[in-house]
PDB file of C-alpha atoms in Angstrom:
ATOM      1  CA  MET A   1       0.000   0.000   0.000  1.00 71.00           C
ATOM      2  CA  GLY A   2       2.914   2.349   0.577  1.00 79.00           C
ATOM      3  CA  ALA A   3       3.618   2.753  -3.139  1.00 82.00           C
ATOM      4  CA  ILE A   4      -0.049   3.440  -3.856  1.00 86.00           C
ATOM      5  CA  VAL A   5      -0.283   6.067  -1.110  1.00 85.00           C
ATOM      6  CA  LYS A   6       2.938   7.723  -2.342  1.00 86.00           C
ATOM      7  CA  SER A   7       1.564   7.884  -5.876  1.00 86.00           C
ATOM      8  CA  MET A   8      -1.701   9.408  -4.636  1.00 87.00           C
ATOM      9  CA  GLU A   9       0.196  11.843  -2.414  1.00 88.00           C
ATOM     10  CA  ARG A  10       2.313  12.961  -5.369  1.00 88.00           C
ATOM     11  CA  GLU A  11      -0.853  13.706  -7.347  1.00 88.00           C
ATOM     12  CA  TYR A  12      -2.340  15.496  -4.321  1.00 86.00           C
ATOM     13  CA  LEU A  13       0.722  17.742  -4.015  1.00 86.00           C
ATOM     14  CA  GLU A  14       0.819  18.478  -7.752  1.00 91.00           C
ATOM     15  CA  ASP A  15      -2.878  19.356  -8.095  1.00 92.00           C
ATOM     16  CA  GLU A  16      -3.228  22.695  -6.321  1.00 92.00           C
ATOM     17  CA  ASP A  17      -7.018  22.922  -6.801  1.00 94.00           C
ATOM     18  CA  LEU A  18      -7.577  19.457  -5.361  1.00 91.00           C
ATOM     19  CA  ARG A  19      -5.289  20.163  -2.422  1.00 88.00           C
ATOM     20  CA  ARG A  20      -7.016  23.483  -1.714  1.00 91.00           C
ATOM     21  CA  ASN A  21     -10.460  21.813  -1.824  1.00 92.00           C
ATOM     22  CA  ILE A  22      -9.401  19.057   0.581  1.00 87.00           C
ATOM     23  CA  GLU A  23      -7.841  21.549   2.979  1.00 86.00           C
ATOM     24  CA  GLU A  24     -11.016  23.674   2.865  1.00 90.00           C
ATOM     25  CA  LEU A  25     -13.110  20.604   3.656  1.00 88.00           C
ATOM     26  CA  GLN A  26     -10.838  19.855   6.600  1.00 84.00           C
ATOM     27  CA  ARG A  27     -11.191  23.430   7.932  1.00 84.00           C
ATOM     28  CA  SER A  28     -14.958  23.170   7.552  1.00 89.00           C
ATOM     29  CA  MET A  29     -15.008  19.847   9.407  1.00 84.00           C
ATOM     30  CA  ASN A  30     -12.875  21.310  12.205  1.00 81.00           C
ATOM     31  CA  ALA A  31     -15.243  24.285  12.500  1.00 84.00           C
ATOM     32  CA  GLN A  32     -18.241  21.963  12.714  1.00 85.00           C
ATOM     33  CA  LEU A  33     -16.547  19.842  15.365  1.00 80.00           C
ATOM     34  CA  MET A  34     -15.526  22.929  17.357  1.00 80.00           C
ATOM     35  CA  SER A  35     -19.138  24.122  17.339  1.00 82.00           C
ATOM     36  CA  LEU A  36     -19.937  21.080  19.483  1.00 80.00           C
ATOM     37  CA  GLY A  37     -17.790  22.517  22.264  1.00 69.00           C
ATOM     38  CA  PHE A  38     -19.397  25.981  22.473  1.00 70.00           C
ATOM     39  CA  GLY A  39     -21.306  24.928  25.561  1.00 72.00           C
ATOM     40  CA  MET A  40     -18.088  23.978  27.325  1.00 72.00           C
ATOM     41  CA  ASN A  41     -16.223  26.219  29.739  1.00 74.00           C
ATOM     42  CA  ALA A  42     -12.662  25.246  28.757  1.00 74.00           C
ATOM     43  CA  ASP A  43     -10.875  26.224  25.550  1.00 73.00           C
ATOM     44  CA  PHE A  44     -10.303  23.502  22.975  1.00 71.00           C
ATOM     45  CA  GLU A  45      -8.309  23.360  19.771  1.00 73.00           C
ATOM     46  CA  PHE A  46      -7.053  20.939  17.140  1.00 70.00           C
ATOM     47  CA  SER A  47      -3.334  20.465  17.599  1.00 66.00           C
ATOM     48  CA  GLN A  48      -2.690  17.991  14.762  1.00 66.00           C
ATOM     49  CA  GLU A  49      -1.162  19.072  11.486  1.00 71.00           C
ATOM     50  CA  TRP A  50      -2.886  17.202   8.704  1.00 74.00           C
ATOM     51  CA  ASP A  51      -0.998  15.523   5.923  1.00 78.00           C
ATOM     52  CA  PHE A  52      -2.265  13.408   3.060  1.00 79.00           C
ATOM     53  CA  LYS A  53      -1.847  10.102   4.930  1.00 82.00           C
ATOM     54  CA  ARG A  54      -4.033  11.378   7.773  1.00 80.00           C
ATOM     55  CA  TYR A  55      -6.773  12.295   5.304  1.00 79.00           C
ATOM     56  CA  LEU A  56      -6.692   8.763   3.923  1.00 83.00           C
ATOM     57  CA  LYS A  57      -6.717   7.269   7.411  1.00 83.00           C
ATOM     58  CA  LEU A  58      -9.646   9.483   8.422  1.00 78.00           C
ATOM     59  CA  ALA A  59     -11.597   8.256   5.410  1.00 80.00           C
ATOM     60  CA  GLY A  60     -10.757   4.619   6.181  1.00 83.00           C
ATOM     61  CA  PHE A  61      -8.986   4.224   2.843  1.00 81.00           C
ATOM     62  CA  GLY A  62      -7.787   0.717   2.091  1.00 78.00           C
ATOM     63  CA  VAL A  63      -8.190  -2.354  -0.046  1.00 76.00           C
ATOM     64  CA  SER A  64     -11.498  -4.076   0.383  1.00 75.00           C
ATOM     65  CA  TYR A  65     -12.645  -7.598  -0.278  1.00 74.00           C
ATOM     66  CA  GLN A  66     -15.856  -7.491  -2.294  1.00 78.00           C
ATOM     67  CA  GLU A  67     -18.099 -10.120  -0.695  1.00 84.00           C
ATOM     68  CA  GLY A  68     -20.710  -9.892  -3.441  1.00 88.00           C
ATOM     69  CA  LYS A  69     -18.155 -10.568  -6.146  1.00 90.00           C
ATOM     70  CA  SER A  70     -16.803 -13.894  -7.356  1.00 93.00           C
ATOM     71  CA  LEU A  71     -13.435 -15.302  -6.376  1.00 92.00           C
ATOM     72  CA  LEU A  72     -12.193 -14.535  -9.888  1.00 95.00           C
ATOM     73  CA  ASP A  73     -13.238 -10.879  -9.627  1.00 93.00           C
ATOM     74  CA  ASN A  74     -11.460 -10.561  -6.281  1.00 92.00           C
ATOM     75  CA  LEU A  75      -8.356 -12.268  -7.681  1.00 93.00           C
ATOM     76  CA  LEU A  76      -8.306  -9.874 -10.633  1.00 94.00           C
ATOM     77  CA  ASN A  77      -8.704  -6.965  -8.209  1.00 91.00           C
ATOM     78  CA  PHE A  78      -5.760  -8.327  -6.206  1.00 91.00           C
ATOM     79  CA  LEU A  79      -3.654  -8.523  -9.386  1.00 93.00           C
ATOM     80  CA  SER A  80      -4.602  -4.912 -10.140  1.00 91.00           C
ATOM     81  CA  LEU A  81      -3.552  -3.933  -6.622  1.00 89.00           C
ATOM     82  CA  ALA A  82      -0.175  -5.611  -7.136  1.00 90.00           C
ATOM     83  CA  LEU A  83       0.203  -3.747 -10.425  1.00 90.00           C
ATOM     84  CA  ASP A  84      -0.765  -0.400  -8.842  1.00 87.00           C
ATOM     85  CA  ALA A  85       1.684  -1.020  -6.008  1.00 86.00           C
ATOM     86  CA  GLY A  86       4.468  -1.729  -8.496  1.00 86.00           C
ATOM     87  CA  GLU A  87       5.028  -5.183  -7.046  1.00 87.00           C
ATOM     88  CA  LYS A  88       7.919  -6.925  -8.818  1.00 89.00           C
ATOM     89  CA  ARG A  89       8.180 -10.044  -6.686  1.00 92.00           C
ATOM     90  CA  VAL A  90       6.580 -13.337  -7.679  1.00 94.00           C
ATOM     91  CA  LEU A  91       3.037 -13.882  -6.389  1.00 95.00           C
ATOM     92  CA  LEU A  92       2.440 -17.406  -5.081  1.00 95.00           C
ATOM     93  CA  PHE A  93      -0.918 -19.165  -5.366  1.00 95.00           C
ATOM     94  CA  VAL A  94      -1.530 -22.618  -3.888  1.00 95.00           C
ATOM     95  CA  ASN A  95      -4.140 -24.984  -5.394  1.00 94.00           C
ATOM     96  CA  LEU A  96      -5.791 -22.165  -7.305  1.00 94.00           C
ATOM     97  CA  LYS A  97      -7.136 -24.520  -9.973  1.00 91.00           C
ATOM     98  CA  THR A  98      -9.156 -26.261  -7.259  1.00 92.00           C
ATOM     99  CA  PHE A  99     -11.170 -23.095  -6.689  1.00 94.00           C
ATOM    100  CA  LEU A 100     -11.612 -21.818 -10.254  1.00 95.00           C
ATOM    101  CA  SER A 101     -13.434 -23.240 -13.250  1.00 94.00           C
ATOM    102  CA  GLU A 102     -11.415 -23.851 -16.417  1.00 92.00           C
ATOM    103  CA  ASN A 103     -12.789 -20.674 -17.959  1.00 94.00           C
ATOM    104  CA  ASP A 104     -12.111 -18.577 -14.839  1.00 95.00           C
ATOM    105  CA  PHE A 105      -8.575 -19.966 -14.642  1.00 94.00           C
ATOM    106  CA  ARG A 106      -8.023 -19.082 -18.292  1.00 93.00           C
ATOM    107  CA  LEU A 107      -9.233 -15.519 -17.600  1.00 94.00           C
ATOM    108  CA  PHE A 108      -6.921 -15.334 -14.593  1.00 95.00           C
ATOM    109  CA  LEU A 109      -3.937 -16.390 -16.724  1.00 94.00           C
ATOM    110  CA  GLU A 110      -4.850 -13.868 -19.411  1.00 93.00           C
ATOM    111  CA  GLN A 111      -4.845 -11.079 -16.839  1.00 94.00           C
ATOM    112  CA  VAL A 112      -1.517 -12.279 -15.441  1.00 94.00           C
ATOM    113  CA  TYR A 113      -0.048 -12.292 -18.946  1.00 94.00           C
ATOM    114  CA  PHE A 114      -1.569  -8.916 -19.877  1.00 93.00           C
ATOM    115  CA  GLN A 115      -0.227  -7.237 -16.717  1.00 93.00           C
ATOM    116  CA  LYS A 116       3.119  -9.039 -16.999  1.00 92.00           C
ATOM    117  CA  THR A 117       2.711 -10.190 -13.407  1.00 93.00           C
ATOM    118  CA  ARG A 118       5.024 -12.962 -12.293  1.00 93.00           C
ATOM    119  CA  VAL A 119       3.175 -15.804 -10.561  1.00 94.00           C
ATOM    120  CA  LEU A 120       3.998 -19.262  -9.291  1.00 93.00           C
ATOM    121  CA  LEU A 121       1.138 -21.739  -9.070  1.00 92.00           C
ATOM    122  CA  LEU A 122       1.597 -24.754  -6.804  1.00 91.00           C
ATOM    123  CA  GLU A 123      -0.946 -27.507  -7.368  1.00 89.00           C
ATOM    124  CA  ASN A 124      -1.374 -30.776  -5.483  1.00 86.00           C
ATOM    125  CA  LYS A 125      -2.917 -32.606  -8.465  1.00 84.00           C
ATOM    126  CA  ARG A 126      -1.599 -33.380 -11.902  1.00 81.00           C
ATOM    127  CA  ASP A 127      -3.474 -31.441 -14.562  1.00 80.00           C
ATOM    128  CA  GLU A 128      -3.266 -32.591 -18.175  1.00 80.00           C
ATOM    129  CA  LEU A 129      -4.704 -29.337 -19.546  1.00 83.00           C
ATOM    130  CA  LEU A 130      -2.130 -26.909 -20.849  1.00 82.00           C
ATOM    131  CA  TYR A 131      -3.310 -23.316 -20.967  1.00 80.00           C
ATOM    132  CA  GLU A 132      -1.846 -20.619 -23.151  1.00 82.00           C
ATOM    133  CA  HIS A 133       0.983 -18.793 -21.363  1.00 77.00           C
ATOM    134  CA  GLU A 134       1.322 -21.630 -18.832  1.00 79.00           C
ATOM    135  CA  LYS A 135       4.618 -23.450 -18.270  1.00 83.00           C
ATOM    136  CA  LYS A 136       4.425 -26.624 -16.201  1.00 82.00           C
ATOM    137  CA  ARG A 137       6.987 -28.405 -14.113  1.00 83.00           C
ATOM    138  CA  LEU A 138       6.163 -31.610 -12.287  1.00 81.00           C
ATOM    139  CA  VAL A 139       8.103 -32.155  -9.087  1.00 79.00           C
ATOM    140  CA  ASP A 140       7.577 -35.463  -7.274  1.00 76.00           C
ATOM    141  CA  GLN A 141       7.982 -36.286  -3.607  1.00 74.00           C
ATOM    142  CA  HIS A 142      11.729 -36.822  -4.097  1.00 74.00           C
ATOM    143  CA  PHE A 143      12.036 -33.359  -5.702  1.00 69.00           C
ATOM    144  CA  ILE A 144      12.731 -34.888  -9.096  1.00 71.00           C
ATOM    145  CA  GLU A 145      11.604 -32.573 -11.854  1.00 65.00           C
ATOM    146  CA  SER A 146      10.103 -33.894 -15.057  1.00 61.00           C
TER     147      SER A 146
END
C-alpha cells in the first residue's frame, strides 16, 4: 500500500485545486466539530497538522474484499492492486485450480499475462490441460523434476 499512497500523495501535491479543496473541507469539518464545544467552559483546539496520509486514514482508505463478487473478480482486483503497487516479486498461489473453473482460470492467466505479473502456481494434483501462457513443471515427492 505504501507505493499506492505515495503515488496518490504525489498527485495530491501536484494538483493545487484538489489540495485546496481538501484543505477547505478539513477546515470546515474542524469548525463543525468545534461548534460542538461551544457549551463547554474550557478552551479547545485541534493540535494535529494534517498531511495526506491522515486524510486517507480518516476516510478509512484501504483495499477491500468485495463479498458480493466472485473469487475470480477478487483475484483480478488483487492482481490490479499488485500492479498499482508496483510489485515486482513473484506472487504465489496454492491450489488455485481447485477453486476456479477452467474458464475462470483461463481468464486469470490472461490477466496475469496482460499485466506481466510474475506468478507461481503450486498444485497438489496433476493437470493434463495446458493453458496458453502456462509453463508446467512436475516435481515429485523426491524433488525430481520432469
